[in-house]
């Protein structure tokens, strides 16, 4: 590993350090500087030793990347952390974009994967992602609402399991209801699962059928899974059948 010209985009997993991947942990321990959103830095507090910490509030992603890149140019080993996976609605792509600038041409970017909220939540709920699925972020800060709704309609039409990231903020409540209605129009009895604060304090799970979903249980710390026509709810777990029973004697 060449510490001096590589910047690392590190996924720290959903929260609990037991779900921090060994490679991600090793990179963080070796880093001179760790850059991240304050709340995510708190999640890895127990493994921080002598590393310099640069933390900023929400919506300062570009500032964080600029600081990280300038520290890397100074020859420091820098890790930019994201919750979950670094390349899923996270910092890795932004770093690639910013590193197109000539002054960063001697730097390399290495992406260190993490367990994303979708798979961590799926494991809590049962096994809803056993067949084809699509993830959609309902954040309309960078993607227009019309595009989000077009994609949701296509997923509902294709009968794919759908995972919603950034589902509902204090200000943006309507879009989530619109999305749920699109799935309900296809089938009222679709199974859903929500997990708030996956692998963090106060983890909270709800499972049921779409017509029972209470929208105010869902916030920006929640992932929502909407099943397809093969998703089963049994004993308070949900799973999507893949077709084994049709083909084999189980
Ligand atoms: C900007 S995205 C970041 C996703 C992250 N890079 C990942 O791979 O999980 C933020 C959204 O991810 C979901 N999320 C991330 N961590 C979560 C957790 N521990 N519990 C529940 N949802 C989480 C929420 O939907 C949240 O609004």
PDB file of C-alpha atoms and ligand atoms in Angstrom:
ATOM      1  CA  UNK A   1       0.000   0.000   0.000  1.00  0.00           C
ATOM      2  CA  UNK A   2       1.439   3.365  -1.028  1.00  0.00           C
ATOM      3  CA  UNK A   3       0.239   5.623   1.766  1.00  0.00           C
ATOM      4  CA  UNK A   4       1.419   8.836   0.223  1.00  0.00           C
ATOM      5  CA  UNK A   5      -0.706   9.188  -2.872  1.00  0.00           C
ATOM      6  CA  UNK A   6      -3.792   7.136  -2.159  1.00  0.00           C
ATOM      7  CA  UNK A   7      -7.022   8.404  -0.710  1.00  0.00           C
ATOM      8  CA  UNK A   8      -9.494   5.846   0.631  1.00  0.00           C
ATOM      9  CA  UNK A   9     -13.290   5.986   0.427  1.00  0.00           C
ATOM     10  CA  UNK A  10     -14.239   3.693   3.295  1.00  0.00           C
ATOM     11  CA  UNK A  11     -17.677   2.233   3.999  1.00  0.00           C
ATOM     12  CA  UNK A  12     -18.066   1.776   7.748  1.00  0.00           C
ATOM     13  CA  UNK A  13     -21.195  -0.411   7.621  1.00  0.00           C
ATOM     14  CA  UNK A  14     -24.572   0.429   9.137  1.00  0.00           C
ATOM     15  CA  UNK A  15     -23.433   1.244  12.676  1.00  0.00           C
ATOM     16  CA  UNK A  16     -22.337  -1.480  15.062  1.00  0.00           C
ATOM     17  CA  UNK A  17     -18.589  -2.066  14.819  1.00  0.00           C
ATOM     18  CA  UNK A  18     -19.170  -5.815  14.512  1.00  0.00           C
ATOM     19  CA  UNK A  19     -20.444  -5.003  11.009  1.00  0.00           C
ATOM     20  CA  UNK A  20     -17.368  -2.974  10.048  1.00  0.00           C
ATOM     21  CA  UNK A  21     -15.495  -5.030   7.431  1.00  0.00           C
ATOM     22  CA  UNK A  22     -11.968  -6.123   8.481  1.00  0.00           C
ATOM     23  CA  UNK A  23     -10.302  -4.394   5.506  1.00  0.00           C
ATOM     24  CA  UNK A  24     -12.152  -1.142   6.257  1.00  0.00           C
ATOM     25  CA  UNK A  25     -11.063  -1.356   9.891  1.00  0.00           C
ATOM     26  CA  UNK A  26      -7.420  -1.987   8.906  1.00  0.00           C
ATOM     27  CA  UNK A  27      -7.393   1.036   6.573  1.00  0.00           C
ATOM     28  CA  UNK A  28      -8.937   3.278   9.226  1.00  0.00           C
ATOM     29  CA  UNK A  29      -6.399   2.153  11.822  1.00  0.00           C
ATOM     30  CA  UNK A  30      -3.511   2.962   9.462  1.00  0.00           C
ATOM     31  CA  UNK A  31      -4.875   6.327   8.335  1.00  0.00           C
ATOM     32  CA  UNK A  32      -3.252   9.609   9.327  1.00  0.00           C
ATOM     33  CA  UNK A  33      -6.511  11.491   8.777  1.00  0.00           C
ATOM     34  CA  UNK A  34     -10.159  10.396   8.912  1.00  0.00           C
ATOM     35  CA  UNK A  35     -12.706  12.717   7.298  1.00  0.00           C
ATOM     36  CA  UNK A  36     -16.443  12.281   7.808  1.00  0.00           C
ATOM     37  CA  UNK A  37     -19.870  13.483   8.791  1.00  0.00           C
ATOM     38  CA  UNK A  38     -19.861  14.048  12.565  1.00  0.00           C
ATOM     39  CA  UNK A  39     -22.466  11.356  13.281  1.00  0.00           C
ATOM     40  CA  UNK A  40     -20.500   8.730  11.332  1.00  0.00           C
ATOM     41  CA  UNK A  41     -17.239   9.646  13.078  1.00  0.00           C
ATOM     42  CA  UNK A  42     -19.045   9.014  16.397  1.00  0.00           C
ATOM     43  CA  UNK A  43     -19.948   5.502  15.186  1.00  0.00           C
ATOM     44  CA  UNK A  44     -16.253   4.570  14.838  1.00  0.00           C
ATOM     45  CA  UNK A  45     -15.114   6.446  17.940  1.00  0.00           C
ATOM     46  CA  UNK A  46     -13.981   3.257  19.683  1.00  0.00           C
ATOM     47  CA  UNK A  47     -11.331   2.498  17.071  1.00  0.00           C
ATOM     48  CA  UNK A  48      -9.978   6.027  16.763  1.00  0.00           C
ATOM     49  CA  UNK A  49      -6.536   6.388  18.250  1.00  0.00           C
ATOM     50  CA  UNK A  50      -4.032   8.970  17.008  1.00  0.00           C
ATOM     51  CA  UNK A  51      -5.677   9.729  13.690  1.00  0.00           C
ATOM     52  CA  UNK A  52      -6.443  13.354  12.941  1.00  0.00           C
ATOM     53  CA  UNK A  53     -10.233  13.734  12.678  1.00  0.00           C
ATOM     54  CA  UNK A  54     -11.953  16.193  10.372  1.00  0.00           C
ATOM     55  CA  UNK A  55     -15.718  16.132  10.818  1.00  0.00           C
ATOM     56  CA  UNK A  56     -18.415  18.394   9.408  1.00  0.00           C
ATOM     57  CA  UNK A  57     -22.200  18.541   9.515  1.00  0.00           C
ATOM     58  CA  UNK A  58     -24.677  17.204   6.984  1.00  0.00           C
ATOM     59  CA  UNK A  59     -24.690  18.598   3.411  1.00  0.00           C
ATOM     60  CA  UNK A  60     -20.976  19.497   3.547  1.00  0.00           C
ATOM     61  CA  UNK A  61     -19.883  16.605   1.362  1.00  0.00           C
ATOM     62  CA  UNK A  62     -17.986  18.774  -1.128  1.00  0.00           C
ATOM     63  CA  UNK A  63     -16.123  20.605   1.677  1.00  0.00           C
ATOM     64  CA  UNK A  64     -15.163  17.272   3.248  1.00  0.00           C
ATOM     65  CA  UNK A  65     -13.794  15.968  -0.051  1.00  0.00           C
ATOM     66  CA  UNK A  66     -11.806  19.187  -0.660  1.00  0.00           C
ATOM     67  CA  UNK A  67     -10.193  18.964   2.775  1.00  0.00           C
ATOM     68  CA  UNK A  68      -9.478  15.257   2.297  1.00  0.00           C
ATOM     69  CA  UNK A  69      -7.899  15.807  -1.114  1.00  0.00           C
ATOM     70  CA  UNK A  70      -5.682  18.637   0.107  1.00  0.00           C
ATOM     71  CA  UNK A  71      -4.483  16.500   3.058  1.00  0.00           C
ATOM     72  CA  UNK A  72      -3.737  13.649   0.622  1.00  0.00           C
ATOM     73  CA  UNK A  73      -1.705  16.057  -1.532  1.00  0.00           C
ATOM     74  CA  UNK A  74       0.355  16.826   1.598  1.00  0.00           C
ATOM     75  CA  UNK A  75       1.303  13.130   1.594  1.00  0.00           C
ATOM     76  CA  UNK A  76      -1.014  11.993   4.381  1.00  0.00           C
ATOM     77  CA  UNK A  77      -2.948   8.739   4.278  1.00  0.00           C
ATOM     78  CA  UNK A  78      -6.559   9.936   4.244  1.00  0.00           C
ATOM     79  CA  UNK A  79      -9.793   7.969   4.689  1.00  0.00           C
ATOM     80  CA  UNK A  80     -13.109   9.549   3.805  1.00  0.00           C
ATOM     81  CA  UNK A  81     -15.824   7.595   5.578  1.00  0.00           C
ATOM     82  CA  UNK A  82     -19.427   6.896   4.549  1.00  0.00           C
ATOM     83  CA  UNK A  83     -22.043   4.930   6.421  1.00  0.00           C
ATOM     84  CA  UNK A  84     -22.866   1.566   4.858  1.00  0.00           C
ATOM     85  CA  UNK A  85     -21.061   1.182   1.563  1.00  0.00           C
ATOM     86  CA  UNK A  86     -18.826   3.987   0.276  1.00  0.00           C
ATOM     87  CA  UNK A  87     -20.129   3.661  -3.279  1.00  0.00           C
ATOM     88  CA  UNK A  88     -23.884   3.569  -2.583  1.00  0.00           C
ATOM     89  CA  UNK A  89     -25.399   7.075  -2.306  1.00  0.00           C
ATOM     90  CA  UNK A  90     -22.103   7.994  -0.640  1.00  0.00           C
ATOM     91  CA  UNK A  91     -18.718   9.684  -0.994  1.00  0.00           C
ATOM     92  CA  UNK A  92     -16.759   7.485  -3.439  1.00  0.00           C
ATOM     93  CA  UNK A  93     -18.464   8.794  -6.589  1.00  0.00           C
ATOM     94  CA  UNK A  94     -18.110  12.400  -5.507  1.00  0.00           C
ATOM     95  CA  UNK A  95     -14.381  11.893  -4.888  1.00  0.00           C
ATOM     96  CA  UNK A  96     -13.981  10.403  -8.381  1.00  0.00           C
ATOM     97  CA  UNK A  97     -15.749  13.419  -9.880  1.00  0.00           C
ATOM     98  CA  UNK A  98     -13.677  15.935  -7.942  1.00  0.00           C
ATOM     99  CA  UNK A  99     -10.454  14.102  -8.741  1.00  0.00           C
ATOM    100  CA  UNK A 100     -10.987  14.780 -12.448  1.00  0.00           C
ATOM    101  CA  UNK A 101      -9.263  18.101 -11.728  1.00  0.00           C
ATOM    102  CA  UNK A 102      -5.663  18.202 -13.004  1.00  0.00           C
ATOM    103  CA  UNK A 103      -4.153  19.128  -9.620  1.00  0.00           C
ATOM    104  CA  UNK A 104      -5.260  15.752  -8.221  1.00  0.00           C
ATOM    105  CA  UNK A 105      -3.883  13.708 -11.122  1.00  0.00           C
ATOM    106  CA  UNK A 106      -1.119  12.128  -8.992  1.00  0.00           C
ATOM    107  CA  UNK A 107      -3.616  10.806  -6.420  1.00  0.00           C
ATOM    108  CA  UNK A 108      -5.253   7.372  -6.549  1.00  0.00           C
ATOM    109  CA  UNK A 109      -8.626   6.585  -5.054  1.00  0.00           C
ATOM    110  CA  UNK A 110      -9.283   3.195  -3.493  1.00  0.00           C
ATOM    111  CA  UNK A 111     -12.844   2.263  -2.561  1.00  0.00           C
ATOM    112  CA  UNK A 112     -13.219   0.000   0.476  1.00  0.00           C
ATOM    113  CA  UNK A 113     -16.683  -1.592   0.557  1.00  0.00           C
ATOM    114  CA  UNK A 114     -18.998  -1.805   3.541  1.00  0.00           C
ATOM    115  CA  UNK A 115     -22.272  -3.499   4.433  1.00  0.00           C
ATOM    116  CA  UNK A 116     -24.989  -1.291   2.997  1.00  0.00           C
ATOM    117  CA  UNK A 117     -28.213  -0.450   4.852  1.00  0.00           C
ATOM    118  CA  UNK A 118     -30.281  -2.555   2.404  1.00  0.00           C
ATOM    119  CA  UNK A 119     -28.556  -5.843   3.139  1.00  0.00           C
ATOM    120  CA  UNK A 120     -28.199  -5.113   6.861  1.00  0.00           C
ATOM    121  CA  UNK A 121     -31.945  -4.349   7.045  1.00  0.00           C
ATOM    122  CA  UNK A 122     -32.832  -7.354   4.891  1.00  0.00           C
ATOM    123  CA  UNK A 123     -31.025  -9.631   7.346  1.00  0.00           C
ATOM    124  CA  UNK A 124     -33.050  -8.155  10.230  1.00  0.00           C
ATOM    125  CA  UNK A 125     -36.313  -8.627   8.331  1.00  0.00           C
ATOM    126  CA  UNK A 126     -35.596 -12.139   7.021  1.00  0.00           C
ATOM    127  CA  UNK A 127     -34.539 -12.654   3.381  1.00  0.00           C
ATOM    128  CA  UNK A 128     -36.546 -10.273   1.173  1.00  0.00           C
ATOM    129  CA  UNK A 129     -33.761  -9.709  -1.396  1.00  0.00           C
ATOM    130  CA  UNK A 130     -33.567 -13.321  -2.599  1.00  0.00           C
ATOM    131  CA  UNK A 131     -34.464 -12.413  -6.166  1.00  0.00           C
ATOM    132  CA  UNK A 132     -34.109  -9.341  -8.388  1.00  0.00           C
ATOM    133  CA  UNK A 133     -34.437  -6.058  -6.533  1.00  0.00           C
ATOM    134  CA  UNK A 134     -33.906  -2.354  -7.097  1.00  0.00           C
ATOM    135  CA  UNK A 135     -32.846   0.374  -4.720  1.00  0.00           C
ATOM    136  CA  UNK A 136     -34.180   3.903  -5.057  1.00  0.00           C
ATOM    137  CA  UNK A 137     -33.281   6.983  -3.071  1.00  0.00           C
ATOM    138  CA  UNK A 138     -36.237   9.293  -2.526  1.00  0.00           C
ATOM    139  CA  UNK A 139     -33.948  12.262  -1.939  1.00  0.00           C
ATOM    140  CA  UNK A 140     -34.862  14.859  -4.563  1.00  0.00           C
ATOM    141  CA  UNK A 141     -31.882  17.116  -3.788  1.00  0.00           C
ATOM    142  CA  UNK A 142     -29.863  15.760  -6.712  1.00  0.00           C
ATOM    143  CA  UNK A 143     -32.450  13.714  -8.649  1.00  0.00           C
ATOM    144  CA  UNK A 144     -35.697  15.379  -9.801  1.00  0.00           C
ATOM    145  CA  UNK A 145     -38.955  14.016  -8.371  1.00  0.00           C
ATOM    146  CA  UNK A 146     -40.295  13.137 -11.830  1.00  0.00           C
ATOM    147  CA  UNK A 147     -37.290  10.885 -12.463  1.00  0.00           C
ATOM    148  CA  UNK A 148     -37.726   9.188  -9.082  1.00  0.00           C
ATOM    149  CA  UNK A 149     -41.424   8.531  -9.763  1.00  0.00           C
ATOM    150  CA  UNK A 150     -40.715   7.238 -13.274  1.00  0.00           C
ATOM    151  CA  UNK A 151     -38.233   4.732 -11.835  1.00  0.00           C
ATOM    152  CA  UNK A 152     -40.641   3.691  -9.066  1.00  0.00           C
ATOM    153  CA  UNK A 153     -43.391   3.020 -11.617  1.00  0.00           C
ATOM    154  CA  UNK A 154     -41.002   0.872 -13.653  1.00  0.00           C
ATOM    155  CA  UNK A 155     -40.029  -1.154 -10.551  1.00  0.00           C
ATOM    156  CA  UNK A 156     -43.684  -1.666  -9.561  1.00  0.00           C
ATOM    157  CA  UNK A 157     -44.541  -2.657 -13.146  1.00  0.00           C
ATOM    158  CA  UNK A 158     -41.631  -5.117 -13.256  1.00  0.00           C
ATOM    159  CA  UNK A 159     -42.736  -6.718  -9.949  1.00  0.00           C
ATOM    160  CA  UNK A 160     -39.281  -6.221  -8.447  1.00  0.00           C
ATOM    161  CA  UNK A 161     -38.592  -6.009  -4.736  1.00  0.00           C
ATOM    162  CA  UNK A 162     -37.822  -2.362  -3.969  1.00  0.00           C
ATOM    163  CA  UNK A 163     -35.643  -0.844  -1.259  1.00  0.00           C
ATOM    164  CA  UNK A 164     -36.107   2.815  -0.453  1.00  0.00           C
ATOM    165  CA  UNK A 165     -33.186   4.852   0.904  1.00  0.00           C
ATOM    166  CA  UNK A 166     -33.722   8.418   2.226  1.00  0.00           C
ATOM    167  CA  UNK A 167     -37.447   7.638   2.315  1.00  0.00           C
ATOM    168  CA  UNK A 168     -38.991  10.514   4.246  1.00  0.00           C
ATOM    169  CA  UNK A 169     -37.603  13.652   5.852  1.00  0.00           C
ATOM    170  CA  UNK A 170     -39.341  16.143   8.133  1.00  0.00           C
ATOM    171  CA  UNK A 171     -39.890  18.480   5.166  1.00  0.00           C
ATOM    172  CA  UNK A 172     -40.304  15.909   2.382  1.00  0.00           C
ATOM    173  CA  UNK A 173     -43.256  13.750   3.419  1.00  0.00           C
ATOM    174  CA  UNK A 174     -45.458  13.720   0.300  1.00  0.00           C
ATOM    175  CA  UNK A 175     -43.164  11.835  -2.045  1.00  0.00           C
ATOM    176  CA  UNK A 176     -43.054   8.789   0.233  1.00  0.00           C
ATOM    177  CA  UNK A 177     -46.855   8.603   0.304  1.00  0.00           C
ATOM    178  CA  UNK A 178     -46.985   8.951  -3.486  1.00  0.00           C
ATOM    179  CA  UNK A 179     -44.510   6.103  -3.848  1.00  0.00           C
ATOM    180  CA  UNK A 180     -46.409   3.821  -1.477  1.00  0.00           C
ATOM    181  CA  UNK A 181     -49.615   4.557  -3.420  1.00  0.00           C
ATOM    182  CA  UNK A 182     -47.959   3.514  -6.680  1.00  0.00           C
ATOM    183  CA  UNK A 183     -47.102   0.127  -5.164  1.00  0.00           C
ATOM    184  CA  UNK A 184     -50.576  -0.167  -3.594  1.00  0.00           C
ATOM    185  CA  UNK A 185     -52.217   0.482  -6.975  1.00  0.00           C
ATOM    186  CA  UNK A 186     -50.432  -2.624  -8.265  1.00  0.00           C
ATOM    187  CA  UNK A 187     -51.358  -4.723  -5.241  1.00  0.00           C
ATOM    188  CA  UNK A 188     -52.801  -3.735  -1.820  1.00  0.00           C
ATOM    189  CA  UNK A 189     -51.449  -6.912  -0.247  1.00  0.00           C
ATOM    190  CA  UNK A 190     -47.786  -6.326  -0.941  1.00  0.00           C
ATOM    191  CA  UNK A 191     -45.600  -7.210   2.021  1.00  0.00           C
ATOM    192  CA  UNK A 192     -43.366  -4.484   3.478  1.00  0.00           C
ATOM    193  CA  UNK A 193     -40.652  -4.250   6.109  1.00  0.00           C
ATOM    194  CA  UNK A 194     -39.101  -1.134   7.608  1.00  0.00           C
ATOM    195  CA  UNK A 195     -36.000  -0.967   9.768  1.00  0.00           C
ATOM    196  CA  UNK A 196     -35.065   2.229  11.563  1.00  0.00           C
ATOM    197  CA  UNK A 197     -31.508   2.631  12.915  1.00  0.00           C
ATOM    198  CA  UNK A 198     -30.226  -0.703  11.607  1.00  0.00           C
ATOM    199  CA  UNK A 199     -27.393  -1.969  13.829  1.00  0.00           C
ATOM    200  CA  UNK A 200     -27.566   1.170  15.972  1.00  0.00           C
ATOM    201  CA  UNK A 201     -29.156   2.032  19.299  1.00  0.00           C
ATOM    202  CA  UNK A 202     -32.968   2.029  19.127  1.00  0.00           C
ATOM    203  CA  UNK A 203     -33.236  -0.286  16.134  1.00  0.00           C
ATOM    204  CA  UNK A 204     -36.937  -0.548  15.310  1.00  0.00           C
ATOM    205  CA  UNK A 205     -38.627  -2.952  12.899  1.00  0.00           C
ATOM    206  CA  UNK A 206     -42.106  -3.055  11.387  1.00  0.00           C
ATOM    207  CA  UNK A 207     -43.439  -5.767   9.128  1.00  0.00           C
ATOM    208  CA  UNK A 208     -46.871  -6.034   7.506  1.00  0.00           C
ATOM    209  CA  UNK A 209     -48.945  -5.431   4.389  1.00  0.00           C
ATOM    210  CA  UNK A 210     -48.808  -2.117   2.543  1.00  0.00           C
ATOM    211  CA  UNK A 211     -52.344  -1.062   3.556  1.00  0.00           C
ATOM    212  CA  UNK A 212     -51.165  -1.250   7.211  1.00  0.00           C
ATOM    213  CA  UNK A 213     -48.028   0.867   6.753  1.00  0.00           C
ATOM    214  CA  UNK A 214     -48.015   3.905   9.075  1.00  0.00           C
ATOM    215  CA  UNK A 215     -46.022   6.499   7.144  1.00  0.00           C
ATOM    216  CA  UNK A 216     -44.942   8.429  10.235  1.00  0.00           C
ATOM    217  CA  UNK A 217     -42.942   5.407  11.443  1.00  0.00           C
ATOM    218  CA  UNK A 218     -40.574   6.131   8.582  1.00  0.00           C
ATOM    219  CA  UNK A 219     -37.839   8.777   8.688  1.00  0.00           C
ATOM    220  CA  UNK A 220     -34.401   9.455   7.237  1.00  0.00           C
ATOM    221  CA  UNK A 221     -32.806   6.803   9.468  1.00  0.00           C
ATOM    222  CA  UNK A 222     -35.057   4.112   7.990  1.00  0.00           C
ATOM    223  CA  UNK A 223     -34.776   1.731   5.056  1.00  0.00           C
ATOM    224  CA  UNK A 224     -38.025   0.473   3.595  1.00  0.00           C
ATOM    225  CA  UNK A 225     -38.363  -2.831   1.770  1.00  0.00           C
ATOM    226  CA  UNK A 226     -41.407  -3.393  -0.431  1.00  0.00           C
ATOM    227  CA  UNK A 227     -41.830  -6.993  -1.451  1.00  0.00           C
ATOM    228  CA  UNK A 228     -42.893  -8.368  -4.818  1.00  0.00           C
ATOM    229  CA  UNK A 229     -45.659 -10.874  -5.556  1.00  0.00           C
ATOM    230  CA  UNK A 230     -43.432 -13.691  -4.248  1.00  0.00           C
ATOM    231  CA  UNK A 231     -42.613 -12.092  -0.903  1.00  0.00           C
ATOM    232  CA  UNK A 232     -44.063 -13.984   2.048  1.00  0.00           C
ATOM    233  CA  UNK A 233     -44.817 -12.790   5.586  1.00  0.00           C
ATOM    234  CA  UNK A 234     -44.599 -15.619   8.112  1.00  0.00           C
ATOM    235  CA  UNK A 235     -43.852 -15.653  11.851  1.00  0.00           C
ATOM    236  CA  UNK A 236     -43.023 -11.947  11.739  1.00  0.00           C
ATOM    237  CA  UNK A 237     -40.245 -12.420   9.157  1.00  0.00           C
ATOM    238  CA  UNK A 238     -40.402 -11.708   5.432  1.00  0.00           C
ATOM    239  CA  UNK A 239     -38.716 -13.590   2.610  1.00  0.00           C
ATOM    240  CA  UNK A 240     -38.964 -13.669  -1.156  1.00  0.00           C
ATOM    241  CA  UNK A 241     -39.292 -17.105  -2.700  1.00  0.00           C
ATOM    242  CA  UNK A 242     -37.069 -17.719  -5.673  1.00  0.00           C
ATOM    243  CA  UNK A 243     -38.882 -20.654  -7.235  1.00  0.00           C
ATOM    244  CA  UNK A 244     -37.156 -23.638  -5.574  1.00  0.00           C
ATOM    245  CA  UNK A 245     -40.513 -25.125  -4.547  1.00  0.00           C
ATOM    246  CA  UNK A 246     -41.785 -25.108  -8.144  1.00  0.00           C
ATOM    247  CA  UNK A 247     -38.744 -26.984  -9.345  1.00  0.00           C
ATOM    248  CA  UNK A 248     -37.606 -29.219  -6.486  1.00  0.00           C
ATOM    249  CA  UNK A 249     -39.065 -31.339  -3.720  1.00  0.00           C
ATOM    250  CA  UNK A 250     -38.235 -29.377  -0.560  1.00  0.00           C
TER     251      UNK A 250
HETATM  252  C1  LIG B   1     -27.233   8.941   1.832  1.00  0.00           C
HETATM  253  S1  LIG B   1     -27.841   7.332   2.097  1.00  0.00           S
HETATM  254  C2  LIG B   1     -26.366   6.512   2.523  1.00  0.00           C
HETATM  255  C3  LIG B   1     -26.396   5.026   2.264  1.00  0.00           C
HETATM  256  C4  LIG B   1     -25.142   4.303   2.741  1.00  0.00           C
HETATM  257  N1  LIG B   1     -23.995   4.677   1.951  1.00  0.00           N
HETATM  258  C5  LIG B   1     -25.328   2.796   2.709  1.00  0.00           C
HETATM  259  O1  LIG B   1     -24.692   2.135   1.878  1.00  0.00           O
HETATM  260  O2  LIG B   1     -26.088   2.281   3.530  1.00  0.00           O
HETATM  261  C6  LIG B   1     -28.649   7.522   3.644  1.00  0.00           C
HETATM  262  C7  LIG B   1     -29.840   6.611   3.774  1.00  0.00           C
HETATM  263  O3  LIG B   1     -29.398   5.279   3.971  1.00  0.00           O
HETATM  264  C8  LIG B   1     -30.270   4.611   4.853  1.00  0.00           C
HETATM  265  N2  LIG B   1     -29.468   4.171   6.008  1.00  0.00           N
HETATM  266  C9  LIG B   1     -28.135   4.248   6.141  1.00  0.00           C
HETATM  267  N3  LIG B   1     -27.730   3.695   7.291  1.00  0.00           N
HETATM  268  C10 LIG B   1     -28.840   3.246   7.910  1.00  0.00           C
HETATM  269  C11 LIG B   1     -29.101   2.582   9.151  1.00  0.00           C
HETATM  270  N4  LIG B   1     -28.104   2.218   9.979  1.00  0.00           N
HETATM  271  N5  LIG B   1     -30.375   2.288   9.468  1.00  0.00           N
HETATM  272  C12 LIG B   1     -31.381   2.609   8.627  1.00  0.00           C
HETATM  273  N6  LIG B   1     -31.205   3.242   7.450  1.00  0.00           N
HETATM  274  C13 LIG B   1     -29.960   3.554   7.100  1.00  0.00           C
HETATM  275  C14 LIG B   1     -31.381   5.580   5.236  1.00  0.00           C
HETATM  276  O4  LIG B   1     -32.455   5.372   4.338  1.00  0.00           O
HETATM  277  C15 LIG B   1     -30.718   6.909   4.974  1.00  0.00           C
HETATM  278  O5  LIG B   1     -31.670   7.926   4.699  1.00  0.00           O
END
